[in-house]
XYZ file of C-alpha atoms in Angstrom:
413
model
C 52.741 28.687 -23.056
C 49.477 30.249 -24.147
C 49.538 32.196 -27.354
C 48.786 35.908 -27.594
C 45.527 35.102 -29.356
C 44.091 33.677 -26.112
C 44.884 36.876 -24.211
C 43.598 39.034 -27.047
C 40.303 37.170 -27.175
C 39.889 37.476 -23.397
C 40.485 41.225 -23.633
C 38.089 41.531 -26.565
C 35.277 39.817 -24.722
C 35.742 41.585 -21.402
C 36.689 45.122 -22.490
C 33.008 46.145 -22.886
C 32.275 44.715 -19.430
C 35.171 46.713 -17.981
C 33.913 49.914 -19.606
C 30.324 49.391 -18.465
C 31.396 48.713 -14.883
C 33.653 51.778 -14.811
C 30.796 53.968 -16.063
C 28.241 52.590 -13.606
C 30.583 52.426 -10.613
C 33.040 55.340 -10.848
C 33.912 55.172 -7.154
C 33.690 57.464 -4.152
C 32.396 60.968 -4.809
C 35.227 63.436 -4.192
C 34.848 66.102 -1.572
C 33.022 66.558 1.646
C 29.846 64.800 2.701
C 27.799 66.778 5.228
C 27.192 65.071 8.548
C 23.528 66.020 8.419
C 20.755 67.650 6.435
C 18.646 70.156 8.363
C 15.038 70.235 7.179
C 13.325 73.590 7.780
C 9.731 74.304 6.658
C 9.603 76.821 3.828
C 7.467 79.188 5.901
C 10.101 79.184 8.691
C 13.173 79.999 6.554
C 14.510 83.494 7.288
C 17.811 85.296 6.694
C 20.436 84.291 9.227
C 18.861 80.882 9.731
C 22.073 78.878 10.213
C 23.471 81.321 12.759
C 20.152 81.333 14.595
C 20.149 77.536 14.782
C 23.694 77.575 16.128
C 22.839 80.194 18.745
C 19.758 78.226 19.819
C 21.820 75.042 20.139
C 24.431 76.802 22.289
C 21.690 78.340 24.422
C 20.159 74.900 25.020
C 23.555 73.493 25.976
C 24.241 76.376 28.369
C 20.800 76.196 29.944
C 20.473 72.457 30.410
C 24.018 71.053 30.460
C 24.798 67.625 29.086
C 23.303 64.449 30.497
C 25.351 61.277 30.783
C 25.611 60.064 27.201
C 27.955 57.186 27.928
C 31.188 58.860 26.840
C 34.463 58.827 28.719
C 35.111 62.117 30.513
C 38.475 62.702 28.846
C 36.923 62.256 25.411
C 34.165 64.710 26.299
C 36.800 67.215 27.409
C 38.327 66.986 23.925
C 35.029 67.076 22.070
C 32.930 69.683 23.830
C 35.085 72.757 23.010
C 35.109 71.668 19.372
C 31.333 71.276 19.390
C 30.921 74.766 20.796
C 33.244 76.184 18.160
C 31.352 74.356 15.407
C 27.994 75.648 16.625
C 29.363 79.178 16.597
C 31.097 79.005 13.215
C 29.261 76.466 10.998
C 26.253 74.980 12.772
C 24.439 73.807 9.625
C 26.362 71.888 6.966
C 23.445 71.184 4.634
C 20.101 73.023 4.538
C 16.994 71.700 2.872
C 14.046 74.067 2.533
C 11.020 71.845 3.053
C 7.946 72.350 0.913
C 6.716 68.809 1.542
C 5.736 67.059 4.792
C 7.346 69.620 7.079
C 5.542 72.508 5.423
C 2.407 73.592 7.263
C 1.292 76.578 5.191
C -2.044 76.788 3.427
C -2.095 75.591 -0.218
C -2.586 79.121 -1.505
C 0.374 80.347 0.570
C 2.998 77.981 -0.822
C 4.023 80.199 -3.740
C 4.794 83.113 -1.459
C 6.467 81.012 1.231
C 8.743 79.271 -1.269
C 9.748 82.571 -2.868
C 10.473 84.183 0.514
C 12.525 81.139 1.551
C 14.590 81.403 -1.642
C 15.158 85.110 -1.040
C 16.303 84.376 2.517
C 18.770 81.726 1.338
C 20.009 84.036 -1.430
C 20.543 86.817 1.107
C 22.633 84.490 3.274
C 24.628 83.376 0.251
C 25.336 87.016 -0.579
C 26.383 87.691 3.019
C 28.575 84.596 3.235
C 26.317 83.234 5.985
C 24.699 80.310 4.166
C 25.529 76.662 4.906
C 28.050 74.978 2.591
C 25.219 73.268 0.694
C 21.565 74.188 0.217
C 18.526 72.862 -1.577
C 14.815 72.200 -1.490
C 12.488 69.268 -0.950
C 9.338 69.695 -3.026
C 6.303 67.463 -3.201
C 6.336 64.038 -4.817
C 5.654 63.095 -8.422
C 2.438 61.289 -7.535
C -0.535 62.585 -9.525
C -2.147 64.840 -6.880
C 1.094 66.684 -6.000
C 3.149 66.474 -9.210
C 2.462 69.910 -10.676
C 2.530 71.622 -7.303
C 5.947 70.120 -6.577
C 7.513 71.187 -9.863
C 5.991 74.677 -9.571
C 7.612 75.138 -6.150
C 10.961 74.066 -7.584
C 10.552 76.543 -10.437
C 9.711 79.414 -8.095
C 12.441 78.595 -5.591
C 15.238 78.175 -8.115
C 14.086 81.225 -10.046
C 14.669 83.434 -7.003
C 17.762 81.575 -5.891
C 19.709 81.554 -9.095
C 18.902 84.454 -11.384
C 21.626 86.888 -12.185
C 23.917 87.685 -9.296
C 27.207 85.884 -8.806
C 26.559 85.960 -5.060
C 23.528 83.727 -5.476
C 23.551 79.955 -5.642
C 25.401 78.247 -8.472
C 24.541 74.753 -7.209
C 21.642 73.334 -5.208
C 20.162 69.969 -4.330
C 16.647 68.872 -5.197
C 15.207 66.203 -2.919
C 12.520 64.047 -4.521
C 10.345 62.411 -1.844
C 8.203 59.292 -1.827
C 9.658 57.782 -4.986
C 7.846 54.574 -5.898
C 8.929 53.754 -9.447
C 12.050 53.955 -11.588
C 10.064 55.753 -14.270
C 9.523 58.665 -11.887
C 13.278 59.090 -11.731
C 13.649 58.903 -15.498
C 10.795 61.364 -16.042
C 12.254 63.812 -13.528
C 15.664 64.130 -15.176
C 14.410 66.251 -18.131
C 12.620 68.471 -15.610
C 15.914 69.051 -13.824
C 17.557 69.817 -17.171
C 14.863 72.398 -17.907
C 15.180 73.969 -14.442
C 18.939 74.263 -14.850
C 18.566 75.890 -18.235
C 15.904 78.301 -16.986
C 17.602 79.443 -13.789
C 21.343 78.882 -14.153
C 21.676 76.699 -11.054
C 23.426 73.340 -11.350
C 21.246 70.723 -9.695
C 22.098 67.595 -7.759
C 19.431 65.019 -6.984
C 18.527 63.129 -3.832
C 15.908 60.394 -3.715
C 13.975 59.725 -0.538
C 13.372 56.091 0.270
C 10.040 56.287 2.077
C 7.976 53.561 0.439
C 8.325 49.772 0.320
C 8.017 49.961 -3.488
C 11.255 51.970 -3.588
C 13.049 49.066 -1.944
C 11.428 46.018 -3.524
C 9.431 46.184 -6.739
C 6.439 44.164 -7.765
C 8.703 42.056 -9.964
C 10.809 41.062 -6.967
C 13.775 43.201 -8.037
C 15.530 45.667 -5.741
C 14.104 48.925 -7.090
C 16.782 50.966 -5.328
C 19.557 49.743 -7.599
C 17.532 50.516 -10.724
C 16.745 54.013 -9.438
C 20.390 54.733 -8.651
C 21.544 53.819 -12.137
C 18.614 55.529 -13.825
C 19.495 58.767 -12.017
C 23.138 58.548 -13.045
C 25.775 61.121 -12.020
C 23.194 63.659 -10.821
C 22.388 61.458 -7.867
C 24.212 62.363 -4.676
C 22.269 60.273 -2.196
C 19.445 58.030 -1.075
C 17.805 59.443 2.066
C 15.730 57.190 4.257
C 12.378 58.437 5.519
C 11.932 56.972 8.984
C 8.259 57.625 9.618
C 6.638 57.273 6.189
C 8.499 54.010 5.675
C 7.637 52.681 9.135
C 3.981 53.559 8.697
C 3.873 51.898 5.274
C 5.100 48.677 6.889
C 2.381 48.851 9.521
C 4.754 49.462 12.423
C 2.871 50.954 15.387
C 3.626 54.629 16.009
C 5.153 53.938 19.426
C 7.789 51.717 17.788
C 8.601 53.849 14.753
C 12.293 54.679 15.039
C 15.336 54.706 12.801
C 16.824 51.799 14.774
C 13.896 49.458 14.084
C 15.182 46.211 12.486
C 12.757 46.550 9.576
C 14.350 49.871 8.681
C 17.838 48.413 8.964
C 17.022 46.129 6.049
C 16.062 49.058 3.824
C 19.141 51.061 4.764
C 21.458 48.110 4.209
C 20.010 47.691 0.733
C 20.471 51.410 0.163
C 24.143 51.024 1.062
C 24.537 48.121 -1.331
C 22.733 49.982 -4.127
C 24.964 53.076 -3.918
C 28.271 51.326 -3.233
C 30.829 52.393 -5.805
C 28.435 54.748 -7.626
C 29.404 57.984 -5.878
C 25.982 58.391 -4.289
C 25.616 57.989 -0.534
C 23.167 56.275 1.783
C 21.746 58.649 4.389
C 19.964 57.872 7.641
C 16.617 59.404 8.576
C 15.442 61.456 11.543
C 13.999 61.189 15.020
C 10.918 63.149 16.045
C 11.877 62.882 19.726
C 12.947 66.505 20.114
C 15.094 67.943 22.930
C 12.597 70.615 24.007
C 10.772 71.529 27.214
C 12.060 71.104 30.770
C 15.561 69.810 31.444
C 14.617 66.171 31.904
C 12.800 66.201 28.570
C 15.704 67.907 26.810
C 18.112 65.379 28.281
C 15.870 62.504 27.210
C 15.765 63.869 23.664
C 19.534 64.237 23.587
C 20.038 60.675 24.806
C 17.796 59.322 22.056
C 19.400 61.439 19.346
C 23.001 60.797 20.415
C 22.353 57.070 20.541
C 20.821 57.026 17.073
C 23.634 59.115 15.574
C 26.281 56.873 17.142
C 24.464 53.756 15.950
C 24.248 55.082 12.388
C 27.933 55.999 12.319
C 28.898 52.530 13.493
C 26.905 51.123 10.563
C 28.569 53.343 7.974
C 25.751 55.901 7.646
C 27.658 59.157 8.001
C 24.795 61.576 7.406
C 21.312 61.920 8.865
C 18.482 64.416 9.275
C 18.135 67.056 11.962
C 14.791 68.738 12.552
C 15.441 71.069 15.510
C 18.327 73.391 16.496
C 18.943 71.617 19.809
C 19.616 68.368 17.927
C 22.810 69.981 16.633
C 24.336 69.547 20.105
C 24.179 65.769 19.993
C 24.727 65.566 16.233
C 28.165 67.085 16.602
C 28.952 65.604 19.990
C 28.268 62.029 18.849
C 29.939 62.618 15.474
C 33.062 64.205 16.919
C 33.369 61.517 19.589
C 33.109 58.839 16.912
C 35.822 60.263 14.676
C 38.172 61.285 17.483
C 37.782 57.840 19.015
C 38.529 56.221 15.663
C 41.665 58.251 14.921
C 44.344 56.444 17.005
C 43.661 52.958 15.637
C 43.049 54.203 12.081
C 46.244 56.249 12.157
C 48.354 53.331 13.375
C 46.984 50.988 10.736
C 47.398 53.542 7.946
C 50.995 54.207 8.948
C 51.722 50.493 8.999
C 50.045 50.033 5.625
C 52.006 52.845 3.957
C 55.276 51.748 5.521
C 54.485 48.049 4.912
C 55.304 47.419 8.555
C 54.529 44.208 10.409
C 51.926 45.590 12.837
C 49.916 42.472 13.601
C 47.070 43.415 11.214
C 47.488 42.798 7.488
C 45.338 45.431 5.809
C 44.447 45.316 2.136
C 44.033 48.344 -0.169
C 40.252 48.354 0.325
C 40.674 48.514 4.103
C 43.278 51.266 3.776
C 40.763 53.169 1.654
C 38.141 52.833 4.392
C 40.621 53.855 7.098
C 41.661 56.941 5.148
C 38.005 57.749 4.514
C 37.232 57.765 8.242
C 40.166 60.077 8.942
C 39.120 62.427 6.139
C 35.521 62.544 7.372
C 36.818 63.575 10.767
C 38.814 66.356 9.127
C 35.901 67.482 6.967
C 33.522 68.034 9.857
C 36.055 69.488 12.307
C 36.300 66.572 14.709
C 40.076 66.487 14.166
C 42.496 68.898 12.537
C 45.318 68.604 10.037
C 48.086 68.875 12.625
C 46.614 66.060 14.739
C 46.202 63.813 11.748
C 49.698 64.503 10.427
C 51.182 63.789 13.853
C 49.207 60.573 14.239
C 49.639 59.173 10.735
C 52.726 60.856 9.306
C 50.587 61.511 6.209
C 49.374 64.771 4.706
C 45.983 65.485 3.175
C 46.930 64.753 -0.475
C 48.236 61.301 0.485
C 45.073 60.564 2.470
C 42.940 61.757 -0.458
C 44.793 59.343 -2.720
C 44.421 56.412 -0.329
C 40.687 57.144 0.008
C 40.157 57.472 -3.750
C 39.301 61.178 -3.501
C 42.239 62.423 -5.544
C 40.347 63.047 -8.809
C 36.951 64.637 -9.382
C 34.442 62.599 -11.311
C 32.839 64.062 -14.417
C 29.404 65.498 -13.775
C 29.886 66.002 -10.049
C 30.844 68.819 -7.759
C 33.714 68.481 -5.344
């Protein structure tokens, strides 16, 4: 038999490794992940924005009807009433005021547009009409735009967060076009200063829009270094479809979020954030469902296909750029989660009951199964009664199986 000294020495040598891994990889971020982020130019943000987007999406659906999107009719019958209800009640889950590429105002107008956008968001927060999460994308930290970007953040957060309890207490700052880990490190004290100045707790998103953000000049995967440099502030890596495609030299006609070259970047994003609490987020499509019916239907087919494809690859959030895209965002998302529920429920029940069901699932798979069910609950694709009937499990048990049962320090639920 081995002596206790062998075990003690093993513990002594590996305890620091255990602690470092636990700090760097604390696990899944508790709470709800939005299914999308809606980017709206700062000069187009007005009070009542989310409700207006929902009304516009419903109007497009009523006017044009749905094309054939490849879904079974019975599934559509289940999904469509839920989509309509979502568009009426909570059409936008995450709003990002855009003072970067989507902004089309004159340089001397940005101060005023950013301030007015913040006042509009604050008014919706006060009225209880704002999306569950809000934030701003400012310009990058490259030399020509660095000061302008930070100034817009300062102005926006100053109007969003000062004083009233009805104003924002938490917001997300999206940093675009990151090219170097040092940009992330340098930005963290800026976020500290903005928090102190304006009383708004700030989360951070990094946009992966450059090849240098994926693979550094030293051959290392820059993404992983950025994630760990950002630490617990980081909630996600967001892929930028068109900047990244252009940087790779992909012809404009072939720039799309399903291009194989972009799959590589997004797979590395998923690997970089796995276990850290941050999330990998898909990009956008600029094929908009606008114009005559055939053009709207074509846009919906493209968008629904891209959303479904992303969900199948474990990318549960993407960008939406136009109100009519909300129709296919929720339709494809709800169809995915409702379609996944029967098999996930059966396997979870068998796992909890340790039944012989023909599939031997491990704890990691049970965690993934519970996570899919919870995502369906979070977005409204399924409800508590359906899940309880299908699984025999209540929400606290599912939270525990998915690793959501305890909030992580430094994060919001």
